[in-house]
CSV table of C-alpha atoms in Angstrom, one decimal:
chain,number,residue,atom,x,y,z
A,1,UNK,CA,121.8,172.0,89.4
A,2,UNK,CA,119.8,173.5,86.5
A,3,UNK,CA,120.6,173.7,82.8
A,4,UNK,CA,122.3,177.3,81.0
A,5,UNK,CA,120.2,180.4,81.0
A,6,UNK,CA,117.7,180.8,77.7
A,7,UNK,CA,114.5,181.1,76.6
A,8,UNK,CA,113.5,177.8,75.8
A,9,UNK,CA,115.0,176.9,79.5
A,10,UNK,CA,112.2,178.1,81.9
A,11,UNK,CA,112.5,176.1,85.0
A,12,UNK,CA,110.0,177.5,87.3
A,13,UNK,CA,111.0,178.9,90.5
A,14,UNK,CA,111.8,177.6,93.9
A,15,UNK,CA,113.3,178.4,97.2
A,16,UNK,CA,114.9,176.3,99.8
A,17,UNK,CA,116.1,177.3,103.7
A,18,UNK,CA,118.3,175.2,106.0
A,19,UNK,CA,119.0,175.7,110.0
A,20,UNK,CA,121.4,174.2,112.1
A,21,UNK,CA,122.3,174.1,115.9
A,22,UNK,CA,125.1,172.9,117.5
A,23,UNK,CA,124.6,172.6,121.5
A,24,UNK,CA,128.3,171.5,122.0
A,25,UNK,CA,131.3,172.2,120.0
A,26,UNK,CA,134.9,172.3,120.9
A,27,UNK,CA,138.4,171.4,119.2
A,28,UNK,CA,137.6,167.6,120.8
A,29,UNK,CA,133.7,167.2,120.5
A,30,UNK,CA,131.2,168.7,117.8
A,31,UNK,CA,127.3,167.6,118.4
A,32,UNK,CA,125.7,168.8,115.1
A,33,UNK,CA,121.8,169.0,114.0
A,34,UNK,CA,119.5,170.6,111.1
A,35,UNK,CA,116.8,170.8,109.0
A,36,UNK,CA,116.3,172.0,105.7
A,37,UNK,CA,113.2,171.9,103.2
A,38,UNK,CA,112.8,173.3,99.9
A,39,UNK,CA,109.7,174.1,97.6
A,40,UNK,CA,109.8,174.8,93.2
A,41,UNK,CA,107.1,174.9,90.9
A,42,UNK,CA,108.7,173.3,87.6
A,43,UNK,CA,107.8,175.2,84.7
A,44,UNK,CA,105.1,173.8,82.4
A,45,UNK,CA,107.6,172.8,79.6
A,46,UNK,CA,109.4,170.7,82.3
A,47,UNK,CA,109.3,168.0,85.1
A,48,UNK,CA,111.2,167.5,88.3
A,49,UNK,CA,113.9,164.1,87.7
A,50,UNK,CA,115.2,162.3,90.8
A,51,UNK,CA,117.8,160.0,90.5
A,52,UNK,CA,120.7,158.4,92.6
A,53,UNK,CA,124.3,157.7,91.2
A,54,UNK,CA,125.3,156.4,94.8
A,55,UNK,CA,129.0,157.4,95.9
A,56,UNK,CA,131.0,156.5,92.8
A,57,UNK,CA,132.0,158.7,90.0
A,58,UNK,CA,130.5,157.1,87.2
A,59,UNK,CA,128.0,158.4,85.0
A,60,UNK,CA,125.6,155.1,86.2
A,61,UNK,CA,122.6,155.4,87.6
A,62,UNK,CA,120.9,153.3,90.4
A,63,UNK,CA,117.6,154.6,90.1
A,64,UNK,CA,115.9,157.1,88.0
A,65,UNK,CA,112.7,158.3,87.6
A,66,UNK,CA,112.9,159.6,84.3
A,67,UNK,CA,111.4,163.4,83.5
A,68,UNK,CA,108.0,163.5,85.9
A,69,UNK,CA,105.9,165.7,83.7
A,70,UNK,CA,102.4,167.6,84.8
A,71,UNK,CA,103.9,168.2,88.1
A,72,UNK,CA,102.0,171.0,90.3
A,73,UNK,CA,104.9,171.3,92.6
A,74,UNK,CA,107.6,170.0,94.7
A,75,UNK,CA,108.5,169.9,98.3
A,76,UNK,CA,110.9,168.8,100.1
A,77,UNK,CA,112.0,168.2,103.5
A,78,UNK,CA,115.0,166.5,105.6
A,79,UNK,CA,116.9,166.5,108.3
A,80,UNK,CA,120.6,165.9,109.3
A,81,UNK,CA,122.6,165.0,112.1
A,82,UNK,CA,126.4,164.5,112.9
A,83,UNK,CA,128.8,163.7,116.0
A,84,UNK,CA,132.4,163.5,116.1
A,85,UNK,CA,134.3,163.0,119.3
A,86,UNK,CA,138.2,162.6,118.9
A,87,UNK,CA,139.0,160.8,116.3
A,88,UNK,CA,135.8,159.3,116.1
A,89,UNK,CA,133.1,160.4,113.6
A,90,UNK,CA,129.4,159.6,112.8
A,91,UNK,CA,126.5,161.7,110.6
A,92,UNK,CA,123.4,161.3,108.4
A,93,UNK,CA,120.8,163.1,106.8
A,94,UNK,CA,117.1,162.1,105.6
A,95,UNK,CA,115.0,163.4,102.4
A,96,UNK,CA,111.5,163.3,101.8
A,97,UNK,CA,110.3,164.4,98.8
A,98,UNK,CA,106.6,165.6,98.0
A,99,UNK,CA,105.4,165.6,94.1
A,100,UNK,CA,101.6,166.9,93.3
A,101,UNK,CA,100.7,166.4,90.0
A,102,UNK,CA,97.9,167.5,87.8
A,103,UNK,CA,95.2,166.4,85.6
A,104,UNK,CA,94.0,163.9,88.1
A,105,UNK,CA,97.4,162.1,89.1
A,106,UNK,CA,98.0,160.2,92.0
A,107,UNK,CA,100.8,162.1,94.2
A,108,UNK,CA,103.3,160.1,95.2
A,109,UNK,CA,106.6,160.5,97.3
A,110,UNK,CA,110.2,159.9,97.5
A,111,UNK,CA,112.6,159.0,100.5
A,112,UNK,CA,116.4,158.4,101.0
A,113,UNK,CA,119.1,158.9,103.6
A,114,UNK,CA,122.8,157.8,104.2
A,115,UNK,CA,124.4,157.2,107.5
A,116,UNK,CA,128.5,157.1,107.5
A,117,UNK,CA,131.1,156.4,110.1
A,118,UNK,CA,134.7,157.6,110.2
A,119,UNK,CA,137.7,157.0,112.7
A,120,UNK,CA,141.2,159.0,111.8
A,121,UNK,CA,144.5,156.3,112.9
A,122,UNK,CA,146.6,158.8,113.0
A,123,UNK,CA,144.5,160.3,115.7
A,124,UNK,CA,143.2,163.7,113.9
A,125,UNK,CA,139.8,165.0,114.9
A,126,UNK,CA,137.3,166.6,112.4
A,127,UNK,CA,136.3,168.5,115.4
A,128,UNK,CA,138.5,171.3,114.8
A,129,UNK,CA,137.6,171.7,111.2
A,130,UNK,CA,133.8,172.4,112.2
A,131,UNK,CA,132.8,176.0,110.8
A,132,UNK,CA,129.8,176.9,112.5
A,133,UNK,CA,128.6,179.6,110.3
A,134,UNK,CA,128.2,177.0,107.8
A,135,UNK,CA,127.4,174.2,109.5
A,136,UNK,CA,129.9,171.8,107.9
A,137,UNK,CA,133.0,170.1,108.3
A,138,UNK,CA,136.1,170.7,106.0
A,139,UNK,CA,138.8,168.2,105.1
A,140,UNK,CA,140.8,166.7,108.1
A,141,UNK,CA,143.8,168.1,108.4
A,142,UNK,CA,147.3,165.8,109.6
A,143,UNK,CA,149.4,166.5,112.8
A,144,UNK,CA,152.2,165.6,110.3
A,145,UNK,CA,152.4,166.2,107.0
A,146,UNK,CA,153.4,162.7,104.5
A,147,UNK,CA,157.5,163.3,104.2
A,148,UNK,CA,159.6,160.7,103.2
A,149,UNK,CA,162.6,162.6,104.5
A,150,UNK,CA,161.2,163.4,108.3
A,151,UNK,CA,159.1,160.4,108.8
A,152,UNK,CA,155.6,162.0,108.2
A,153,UNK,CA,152.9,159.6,107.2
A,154,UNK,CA,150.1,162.4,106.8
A,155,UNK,CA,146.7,161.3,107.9
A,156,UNK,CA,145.0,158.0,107.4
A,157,UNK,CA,141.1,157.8,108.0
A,158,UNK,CA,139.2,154.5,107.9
A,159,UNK,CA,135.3,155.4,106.3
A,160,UNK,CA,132.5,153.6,105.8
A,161,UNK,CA,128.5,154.2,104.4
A,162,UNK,CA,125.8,153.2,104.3
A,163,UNK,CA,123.1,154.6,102.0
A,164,UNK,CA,119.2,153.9,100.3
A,165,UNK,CA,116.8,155.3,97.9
A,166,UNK,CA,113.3,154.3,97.1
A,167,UNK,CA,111.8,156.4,94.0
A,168,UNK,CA,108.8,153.8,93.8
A,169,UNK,CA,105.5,155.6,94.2
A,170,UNK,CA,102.2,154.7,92.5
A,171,UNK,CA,102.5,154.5,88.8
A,172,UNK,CA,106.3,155.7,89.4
A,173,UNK,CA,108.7,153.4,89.0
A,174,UNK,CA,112.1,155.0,89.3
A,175,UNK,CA,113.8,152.2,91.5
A,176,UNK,CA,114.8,151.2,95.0
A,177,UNK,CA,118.4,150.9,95.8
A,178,UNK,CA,121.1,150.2,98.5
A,179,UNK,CA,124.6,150.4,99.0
A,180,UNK,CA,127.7,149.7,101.2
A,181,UNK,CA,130.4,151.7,101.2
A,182,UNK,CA,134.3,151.1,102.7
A,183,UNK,CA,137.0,153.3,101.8
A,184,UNK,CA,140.7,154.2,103.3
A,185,UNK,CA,141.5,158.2,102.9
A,186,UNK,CA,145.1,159.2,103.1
A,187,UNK,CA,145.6,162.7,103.6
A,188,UNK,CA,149.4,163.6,102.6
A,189,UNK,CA,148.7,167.0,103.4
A,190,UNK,CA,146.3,170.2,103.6
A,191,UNK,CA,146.6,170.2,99.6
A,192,UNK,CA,146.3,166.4,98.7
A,193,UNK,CA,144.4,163.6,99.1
A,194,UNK,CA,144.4,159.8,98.2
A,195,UNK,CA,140.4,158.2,98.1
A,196,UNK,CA,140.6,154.0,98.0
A,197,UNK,CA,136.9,152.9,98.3
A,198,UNK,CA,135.1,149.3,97.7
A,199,UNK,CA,131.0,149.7,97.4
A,200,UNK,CA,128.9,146.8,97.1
A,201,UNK,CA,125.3,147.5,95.8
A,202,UNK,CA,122.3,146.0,96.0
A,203,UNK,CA,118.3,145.8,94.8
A,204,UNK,CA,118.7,147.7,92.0
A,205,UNK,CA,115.3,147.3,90.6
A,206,UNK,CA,115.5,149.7,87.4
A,207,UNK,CA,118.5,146.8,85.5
A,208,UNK,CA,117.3,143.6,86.7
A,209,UNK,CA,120.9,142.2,84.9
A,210,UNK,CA,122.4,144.4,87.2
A,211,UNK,CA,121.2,143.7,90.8
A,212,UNK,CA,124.4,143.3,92.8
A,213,UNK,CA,127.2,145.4,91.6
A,214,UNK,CA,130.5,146.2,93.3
A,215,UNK,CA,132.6,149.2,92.4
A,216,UNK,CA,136.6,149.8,93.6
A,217,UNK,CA,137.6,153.3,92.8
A,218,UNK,CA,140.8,155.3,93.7
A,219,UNK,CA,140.8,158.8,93.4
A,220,UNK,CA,143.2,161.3,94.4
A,221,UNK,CA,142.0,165.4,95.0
A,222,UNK,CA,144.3,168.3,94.9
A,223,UNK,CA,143.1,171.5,96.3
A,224,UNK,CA,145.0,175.2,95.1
């Protein structure tokens, strides 16, 4: 994140740390936790700006807080969690977000977190694409790759989400939002993949016109 490098772009300074253990992990069963915080002092020509554009690639906005200016500082905090076992999958993280502000403000706070479950039909497990030393999954990756000519169908993983934001606070009235996410991923191979999703969301508080939206999206990701 940030904006391109110049003097009339001081964004303060900030630092951020992130720690994971994993008690069991195999090519069949991963058991994955962390935390993470970060802290940043905005610069005084700027202001921290939260917002949520859920899971769709839109340039809409759920909730948004607008530029917070006299801000003191920032701190966040959150933690994670994920277990796969098979071809079954489950993981979520938490935020909390801190703001003190100056010149008598009240400080207020932010909180949001998504939980999501996933189950490959093709029997795949994201197990064996756990990388420790970063303490993340990569893409699943098919038994058999999609070929019209052998028979392959790739691999076919069932998703679905669940996520919420409240960025109400005090005299801050960025929104509180919700959403439901269901989405089919086809995985032809290593190098392609085909995204169908539905998401149907709700409360958004910042476009009363707009409570109750729902979004289908296909998408397709190719990786070199």
């Amino acid at each position: 994140y940030g904006e391109s490098i110049g003097s009339g772009n001081d964004e303060g300074w900030g630092t951020a740390g992130r720690a994971i253990f994993a008690p069991f992990h195999n090519e069949e069963m991963v058991v994955h936790l962390g935390v993470r915080g970060a802290y940043r002092q905005p610069s005084n020509n700027g202001g921290p700006h939260f917002k949520y554009k859920s899971s769709h690639q839109s340039g809409f906005k759920l909730v948004d807080t607008g530029t917070l200016a006299d801000t003191e500082d920032i701190g966040l905090i959150g933690g994670e969690a994920a277990v796969v076992y098979g071809p079954f999958g489950m993981e979520g993280e938490y935020t909390h977000a801190m703001l003190n502000r100056k010149h008598g403000l009240q400080d207020v706070s932010f909180d949001g977190f998504h939980v999501q479950a996933t189950w490959s039909l093709t029997g795949e497990s994201k197990a064996v694409s756990y990388k420790l030393s970063a303490g993340k999954f990569k893409r699943l990756k098919p038994h058999q790759y999609f070929s019209l000519s052998q028979g392959g169908l790739g691999a076919w993983e069932l998703a679905a989400r669940y996520g919420w934001v409240d960025l109400n606070d005090d005299n801050v009235h960025g929104g509180r939002a919700q959403d439901f996410t269901v989405g089919l991923n086809w995985y032809m191979n290593p190098f392609v993949r085909l995204m169908f999703d539905w998401t149907h969301q709700l409360n958004n508080s910042r476009i009363k016109q707009a409570e109750d939206l729902d979004i289908f999206q296909v998408r397709t990701q190719l990786t070199f």
